[in-house]
CSV table of C-alpha atoms and ligand atoms in Angstrom, one decimal:
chain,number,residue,atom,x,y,z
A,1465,UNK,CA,6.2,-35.0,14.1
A,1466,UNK,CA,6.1,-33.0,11.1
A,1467,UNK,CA,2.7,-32.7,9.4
A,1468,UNK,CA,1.1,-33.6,5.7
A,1469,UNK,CA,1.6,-30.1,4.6
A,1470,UNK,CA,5.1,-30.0,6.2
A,1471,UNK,CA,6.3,-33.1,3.9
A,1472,UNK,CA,4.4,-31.1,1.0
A,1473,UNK,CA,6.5,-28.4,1.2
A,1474,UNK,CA,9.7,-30.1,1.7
A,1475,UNK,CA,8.8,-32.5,-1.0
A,1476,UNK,CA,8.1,-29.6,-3.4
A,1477,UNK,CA,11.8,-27.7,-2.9
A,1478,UNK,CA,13.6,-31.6,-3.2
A,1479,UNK,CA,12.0,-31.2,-6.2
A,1480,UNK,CA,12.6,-27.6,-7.5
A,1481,UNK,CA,15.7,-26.3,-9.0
A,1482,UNK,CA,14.1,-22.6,-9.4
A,1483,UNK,CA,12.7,-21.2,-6.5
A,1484,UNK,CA,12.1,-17.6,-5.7
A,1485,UNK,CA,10.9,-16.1,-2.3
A,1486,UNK,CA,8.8,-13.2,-1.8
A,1487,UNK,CA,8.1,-12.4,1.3
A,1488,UNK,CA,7.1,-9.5,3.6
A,1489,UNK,CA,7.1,-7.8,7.4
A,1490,UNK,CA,5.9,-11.3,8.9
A,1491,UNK,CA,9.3,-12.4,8.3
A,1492,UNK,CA,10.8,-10.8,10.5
A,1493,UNK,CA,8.3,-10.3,13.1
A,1494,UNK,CA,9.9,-13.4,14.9
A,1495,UNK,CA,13.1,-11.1,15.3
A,1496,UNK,CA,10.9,-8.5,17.1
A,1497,UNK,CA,10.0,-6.4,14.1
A,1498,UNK,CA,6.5,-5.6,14.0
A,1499,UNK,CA,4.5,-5.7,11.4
A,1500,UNK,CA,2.0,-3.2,9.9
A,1501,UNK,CA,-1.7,-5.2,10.3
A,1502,UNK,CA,-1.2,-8.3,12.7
A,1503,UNK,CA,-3.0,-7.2,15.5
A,1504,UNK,CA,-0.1,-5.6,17.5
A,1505,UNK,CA,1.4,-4.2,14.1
A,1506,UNK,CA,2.3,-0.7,14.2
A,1507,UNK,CA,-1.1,0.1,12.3
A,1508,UNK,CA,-3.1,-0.9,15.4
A,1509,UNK,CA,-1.1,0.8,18.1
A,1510,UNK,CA,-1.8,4.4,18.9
A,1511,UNK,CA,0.3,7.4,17.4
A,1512,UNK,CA,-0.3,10.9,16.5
A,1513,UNK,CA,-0.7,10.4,13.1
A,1514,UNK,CA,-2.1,7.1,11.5
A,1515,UNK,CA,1.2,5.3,10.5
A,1516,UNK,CA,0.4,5.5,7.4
A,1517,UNK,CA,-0.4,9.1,7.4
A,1518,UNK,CA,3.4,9.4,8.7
A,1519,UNK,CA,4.9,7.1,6.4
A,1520,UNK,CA,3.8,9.1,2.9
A,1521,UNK,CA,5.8,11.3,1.0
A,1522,UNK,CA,3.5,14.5,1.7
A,1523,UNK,CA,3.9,14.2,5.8
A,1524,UNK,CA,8.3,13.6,5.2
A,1525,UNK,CA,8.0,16.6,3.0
A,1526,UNK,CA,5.6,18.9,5.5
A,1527,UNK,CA,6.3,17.4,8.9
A,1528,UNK,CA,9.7,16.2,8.2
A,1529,UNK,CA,10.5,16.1,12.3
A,1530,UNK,CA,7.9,14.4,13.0
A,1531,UNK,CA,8.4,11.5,10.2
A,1532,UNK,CA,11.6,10.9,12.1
A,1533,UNK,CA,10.9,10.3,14.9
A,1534,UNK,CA,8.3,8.0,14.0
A,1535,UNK,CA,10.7,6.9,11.7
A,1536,UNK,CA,13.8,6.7,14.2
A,1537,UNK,CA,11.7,4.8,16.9
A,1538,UNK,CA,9.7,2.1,15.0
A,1539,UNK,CA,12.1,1.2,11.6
A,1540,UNK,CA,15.5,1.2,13.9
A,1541,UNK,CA,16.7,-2.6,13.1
A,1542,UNK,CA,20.3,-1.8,13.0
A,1543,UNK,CA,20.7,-4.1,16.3
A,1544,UNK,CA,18.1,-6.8,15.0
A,1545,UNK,CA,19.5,-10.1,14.2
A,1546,UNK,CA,17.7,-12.5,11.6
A,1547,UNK,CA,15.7,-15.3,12.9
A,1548,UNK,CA,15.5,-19.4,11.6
A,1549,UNK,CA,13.4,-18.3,8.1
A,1550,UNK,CA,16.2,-15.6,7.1
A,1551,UNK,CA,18.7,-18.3,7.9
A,1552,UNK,CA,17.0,-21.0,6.2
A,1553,UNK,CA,16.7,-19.1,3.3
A,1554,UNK,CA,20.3,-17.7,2.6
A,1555,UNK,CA,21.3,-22.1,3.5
A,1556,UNK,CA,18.7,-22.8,0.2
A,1557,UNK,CA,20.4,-20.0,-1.8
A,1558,UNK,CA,23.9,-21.7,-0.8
A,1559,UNK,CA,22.9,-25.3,-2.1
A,1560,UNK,CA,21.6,-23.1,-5.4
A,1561,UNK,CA,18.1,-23.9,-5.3
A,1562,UNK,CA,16.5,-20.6,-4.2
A,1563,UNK,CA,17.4,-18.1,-6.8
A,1564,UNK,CA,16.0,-14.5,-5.1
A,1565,UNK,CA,14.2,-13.0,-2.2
A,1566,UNK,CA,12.0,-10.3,-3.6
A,1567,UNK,CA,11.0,-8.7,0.2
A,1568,UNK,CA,8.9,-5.6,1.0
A,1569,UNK,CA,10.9,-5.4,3.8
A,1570,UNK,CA,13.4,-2.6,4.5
A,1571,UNK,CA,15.7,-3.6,7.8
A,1572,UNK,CA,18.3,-5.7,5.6
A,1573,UNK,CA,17.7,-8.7,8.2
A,1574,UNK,CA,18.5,-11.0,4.8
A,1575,UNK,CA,21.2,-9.5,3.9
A,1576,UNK,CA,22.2,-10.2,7.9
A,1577,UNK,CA,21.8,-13.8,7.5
A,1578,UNK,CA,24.1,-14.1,4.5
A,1579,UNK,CA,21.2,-13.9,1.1
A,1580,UNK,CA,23.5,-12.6,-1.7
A,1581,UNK,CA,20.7,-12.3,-4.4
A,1582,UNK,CA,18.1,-10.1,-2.6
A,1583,UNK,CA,15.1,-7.3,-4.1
A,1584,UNK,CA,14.0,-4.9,-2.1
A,1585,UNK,CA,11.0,-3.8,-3.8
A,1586,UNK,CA,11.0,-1.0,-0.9
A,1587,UNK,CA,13.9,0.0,-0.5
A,1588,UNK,CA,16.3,0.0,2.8
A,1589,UNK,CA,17.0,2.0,6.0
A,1590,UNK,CA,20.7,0.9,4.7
A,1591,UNK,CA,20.7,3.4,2.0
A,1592,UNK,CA,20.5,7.1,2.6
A,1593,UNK,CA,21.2,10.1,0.7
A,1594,UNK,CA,21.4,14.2,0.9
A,1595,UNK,CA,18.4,15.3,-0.8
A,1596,UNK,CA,20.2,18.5,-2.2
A,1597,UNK,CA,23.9,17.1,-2.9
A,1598,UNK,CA,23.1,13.1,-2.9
A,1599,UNK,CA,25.9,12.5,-0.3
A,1600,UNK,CA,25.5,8.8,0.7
A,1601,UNK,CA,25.2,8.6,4.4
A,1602,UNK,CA,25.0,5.6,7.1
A,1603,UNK,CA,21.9,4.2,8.7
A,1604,UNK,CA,24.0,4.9,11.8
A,1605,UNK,CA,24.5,8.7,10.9
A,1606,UNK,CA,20.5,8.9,10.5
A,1607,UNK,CA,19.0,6.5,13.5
A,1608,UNK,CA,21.9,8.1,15.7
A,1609,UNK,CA,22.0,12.0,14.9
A,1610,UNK,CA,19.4,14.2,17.0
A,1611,UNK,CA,15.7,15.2,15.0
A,1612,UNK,CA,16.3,15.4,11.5
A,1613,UNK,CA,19.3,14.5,9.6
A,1614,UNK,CA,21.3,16.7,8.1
A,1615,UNK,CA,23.9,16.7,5.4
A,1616,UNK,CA,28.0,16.3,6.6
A,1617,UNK,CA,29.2,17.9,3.4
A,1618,UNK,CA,30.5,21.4,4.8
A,1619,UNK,CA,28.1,24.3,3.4
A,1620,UNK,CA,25.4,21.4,2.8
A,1621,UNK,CA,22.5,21.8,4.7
A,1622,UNK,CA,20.3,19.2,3.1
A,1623,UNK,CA,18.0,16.0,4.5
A,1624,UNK,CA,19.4,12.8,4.5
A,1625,UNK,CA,16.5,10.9,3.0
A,1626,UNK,CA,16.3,7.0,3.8
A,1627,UNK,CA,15.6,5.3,0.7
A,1628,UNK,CA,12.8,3.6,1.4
A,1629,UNK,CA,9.8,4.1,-0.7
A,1630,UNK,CA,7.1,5.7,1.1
A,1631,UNK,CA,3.3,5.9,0.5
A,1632,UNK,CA,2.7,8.1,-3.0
A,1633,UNK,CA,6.0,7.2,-4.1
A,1634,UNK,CA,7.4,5.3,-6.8
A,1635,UNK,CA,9.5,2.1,-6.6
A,1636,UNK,CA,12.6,1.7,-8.5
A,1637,UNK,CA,11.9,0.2,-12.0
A,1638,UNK,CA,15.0,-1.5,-12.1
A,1639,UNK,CA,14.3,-3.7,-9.2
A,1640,UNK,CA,10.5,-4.1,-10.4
A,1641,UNK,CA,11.9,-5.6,-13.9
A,1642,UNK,CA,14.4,-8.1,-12.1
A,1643,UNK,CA,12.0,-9.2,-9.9
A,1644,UNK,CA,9.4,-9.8,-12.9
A,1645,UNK,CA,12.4,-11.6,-14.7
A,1646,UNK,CA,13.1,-14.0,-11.7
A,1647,UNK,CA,9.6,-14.7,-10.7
A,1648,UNK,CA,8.2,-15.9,-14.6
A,1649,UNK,CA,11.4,-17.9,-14.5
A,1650,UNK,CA,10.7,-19.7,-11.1
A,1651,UNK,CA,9.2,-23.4,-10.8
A,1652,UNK,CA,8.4,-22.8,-7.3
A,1653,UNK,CA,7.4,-19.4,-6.0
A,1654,UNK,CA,7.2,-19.4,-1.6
A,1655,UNK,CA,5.0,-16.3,-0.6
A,1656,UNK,CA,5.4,-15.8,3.0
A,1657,UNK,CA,4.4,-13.5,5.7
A,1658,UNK,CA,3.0,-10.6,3.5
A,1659,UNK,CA,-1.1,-9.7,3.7
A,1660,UNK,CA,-0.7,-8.9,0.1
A,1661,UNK,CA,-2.4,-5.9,0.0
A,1662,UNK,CA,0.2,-3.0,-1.0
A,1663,UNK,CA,0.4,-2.6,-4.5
A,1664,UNK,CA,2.0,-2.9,-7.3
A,1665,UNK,CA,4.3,-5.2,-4.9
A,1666,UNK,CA,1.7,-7.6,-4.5
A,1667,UNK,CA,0.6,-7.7,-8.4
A,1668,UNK,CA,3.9,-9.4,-9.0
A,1669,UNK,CA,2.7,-12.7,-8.5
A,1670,UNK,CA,0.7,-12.5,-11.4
A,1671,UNK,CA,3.6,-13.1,-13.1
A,1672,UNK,CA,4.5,-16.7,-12.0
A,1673,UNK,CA,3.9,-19.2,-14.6
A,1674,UNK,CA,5.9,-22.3,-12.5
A,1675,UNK,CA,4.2,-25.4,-11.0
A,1676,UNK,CA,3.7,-24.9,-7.4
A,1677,UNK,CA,2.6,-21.3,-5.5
A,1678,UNK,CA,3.0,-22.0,-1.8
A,1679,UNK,CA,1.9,-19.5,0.5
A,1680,UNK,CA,2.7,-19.8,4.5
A,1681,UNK,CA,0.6,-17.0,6.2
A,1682,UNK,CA,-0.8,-16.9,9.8
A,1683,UNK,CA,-3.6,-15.2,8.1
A,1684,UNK,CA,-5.9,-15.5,5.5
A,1685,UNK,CA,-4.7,-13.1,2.3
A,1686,UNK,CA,-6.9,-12.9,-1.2
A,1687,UNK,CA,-4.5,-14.7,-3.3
A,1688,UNK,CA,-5.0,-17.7,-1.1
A,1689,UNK,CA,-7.8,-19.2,-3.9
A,1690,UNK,CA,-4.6,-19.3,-6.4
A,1691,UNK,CA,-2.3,-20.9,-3.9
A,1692,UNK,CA,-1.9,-25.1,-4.8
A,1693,UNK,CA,-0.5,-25.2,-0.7
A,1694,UNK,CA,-1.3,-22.9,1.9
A,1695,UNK,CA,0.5,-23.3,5.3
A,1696,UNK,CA,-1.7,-21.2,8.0
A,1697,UNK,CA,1.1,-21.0,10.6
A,1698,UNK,CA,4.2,-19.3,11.8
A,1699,UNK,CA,7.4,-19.0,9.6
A,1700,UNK,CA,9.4,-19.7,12.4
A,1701,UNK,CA,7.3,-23.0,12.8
A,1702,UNK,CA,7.6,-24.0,9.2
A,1703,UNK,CA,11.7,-23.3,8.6
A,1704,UNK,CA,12.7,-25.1,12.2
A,1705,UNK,CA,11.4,-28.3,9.7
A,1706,UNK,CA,13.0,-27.3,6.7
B,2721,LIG,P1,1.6,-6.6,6.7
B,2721,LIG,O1,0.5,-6.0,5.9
B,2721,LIG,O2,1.8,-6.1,8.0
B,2721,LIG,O3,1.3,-8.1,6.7
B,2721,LIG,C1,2.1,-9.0,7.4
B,2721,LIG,C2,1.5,-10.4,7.3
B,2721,LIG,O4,2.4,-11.3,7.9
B,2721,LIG,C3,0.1,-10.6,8.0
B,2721,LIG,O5,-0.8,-11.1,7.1
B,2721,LIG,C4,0.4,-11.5,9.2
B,2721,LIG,O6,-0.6,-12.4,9.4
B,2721,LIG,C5,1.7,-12.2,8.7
B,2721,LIG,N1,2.6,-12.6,9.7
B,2721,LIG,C6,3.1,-11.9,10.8
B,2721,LIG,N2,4.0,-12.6,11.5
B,2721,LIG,C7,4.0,-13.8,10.9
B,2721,LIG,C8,4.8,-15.0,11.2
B,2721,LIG,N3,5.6,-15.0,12.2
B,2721,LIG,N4,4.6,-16.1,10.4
B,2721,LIG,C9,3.7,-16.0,9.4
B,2721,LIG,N5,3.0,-15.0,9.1
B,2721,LIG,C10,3.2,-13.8,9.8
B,2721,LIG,O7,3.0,-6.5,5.9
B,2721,LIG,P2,3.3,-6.6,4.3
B,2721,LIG,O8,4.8,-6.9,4.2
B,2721,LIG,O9,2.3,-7.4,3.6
B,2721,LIG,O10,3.1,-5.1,3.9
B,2721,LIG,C11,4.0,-4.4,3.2
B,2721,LIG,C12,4.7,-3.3,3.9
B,2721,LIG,C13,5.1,-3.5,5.3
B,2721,LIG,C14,5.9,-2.9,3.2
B,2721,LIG,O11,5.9,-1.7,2.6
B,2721,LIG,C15,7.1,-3.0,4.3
B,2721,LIG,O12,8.0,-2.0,4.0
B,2721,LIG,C16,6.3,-2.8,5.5
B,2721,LIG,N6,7.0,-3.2,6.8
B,2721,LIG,C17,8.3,-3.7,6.8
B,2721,LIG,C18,8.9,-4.1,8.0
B,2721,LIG,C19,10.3,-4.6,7.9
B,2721,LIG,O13,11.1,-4.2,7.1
B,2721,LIG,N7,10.6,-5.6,8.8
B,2721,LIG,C20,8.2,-4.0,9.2
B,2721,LIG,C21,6.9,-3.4,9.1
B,2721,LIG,C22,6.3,-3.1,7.9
């Protein structure tokens, strides 16, 4: 039987027209992704490096081999299919109620499960480009070639670069500004599997000025205060009702 704050939620989207998703790794930790700090995210397993020592711009730049092949063993999602809340999600954007999914995410697992209108504030393994000519390259080319990539222009010998925004690095303005667009648009704004804590990402909810915030977190997060419906349990859980 579904519970009270089950029916809430589904009450809430019957009666939205405008809803926007933003959501992060605990999305797709149900497709086997980890996350960074559940406790068996990557940030509580043991590496060399802290992970997010490895994942900064100054280790890619002075320990490139290294970055990859943290980068090649842990981010690889190229054979990862989406799970019941990606699905779910691209079915509400069908019917033309959910109008984005801003994600932090980077393994294109929306995309996957059919989500036309999607903003990845952090880029994606998907895209990847020669640092010296900007040749575009595959996420095949990079996950499959052997230590660091390298350019397949002839007389190019420069690192393909995923485009995924790393620790000390900028994200890409234009995606900042549609996301702000969508979000102070929005009548219902779903935050979901994200601890909220990497900024300026999570600083974008201060921009909803809709009716209902619903947050669905197994954990606690410090936005929770703001929430009008928090849902303490696993997406998974949660979309199977939906
Ligand atoms: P995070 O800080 O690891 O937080 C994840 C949150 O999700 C935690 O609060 C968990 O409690 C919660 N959670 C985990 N699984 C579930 C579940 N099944 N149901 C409900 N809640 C769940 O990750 P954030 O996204 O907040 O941090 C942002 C980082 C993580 C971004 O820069 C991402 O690029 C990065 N990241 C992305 C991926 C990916 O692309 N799949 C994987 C790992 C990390």
């Amino acid at each position: 039987m579904r519970d009270g704050k089950i029916k809430n939620l589904i009450k809430l989207i019957n009666n939205s027209e405008n809803i926007v998703f933003f959501g992060g790794a605990g999305v797709s930790t149900e497709s086997g992704i980890p996350d960074f700090r559940s406790k068996d995210g990557l940030y509580n397993q043991k590496y060399k490096y802290p992970p997010e020592q490895i994942l900064s711009h100054s280790f890619f730049m002075n320990n490139t081999e290294e970055f990859f092949k943290f980068y090649k063993e842990k981010m690889n999602s190229l054979e990862v299919k989406p799970n019941i809340t990606h699905l779910k999600l691209a079915e509400l954007e069908k019917q033309g109620k959910l109008k984005a999914i801003i994600t932090q995410n980077i393994d294109g697992l929306h995309q996957k499960a059919g989500s036309k209108v999607v903003y990845e504030l952090h880029g994606s393994i998907f895209r990847n480009r020669c640092m010296k000519c900007g040749r575009v390259h595959t996420a095949e080319y990079v996950f499959n070639s052997e230590g660091v990539p390298i350019c397949q222009r002839i007389r190019c010998d420069g690192i393909v670069k995923p485009e995924v925004t790393l620790y000390e690095e900028l994200l890409d303005g234009e995606v900042i500004g549609k996301s702000v667009d969508i979000i102070e648009k929005a009548d219902l704004l779903i935050v979901a599997g994200t601890s909220l804590t990497v900024y300026p990402a999570s600083g974008l909810i201060n921009y909803f000025r809709g009716k209902n915030l619903v947050l669905i977190n197994k954990d606690e997060t410090s936005f929770d205060s703001r929430a009008d419906l928090i849902i303490n349990q696993s997406l998974g859980e949660v979309f199977k009702q939906l």
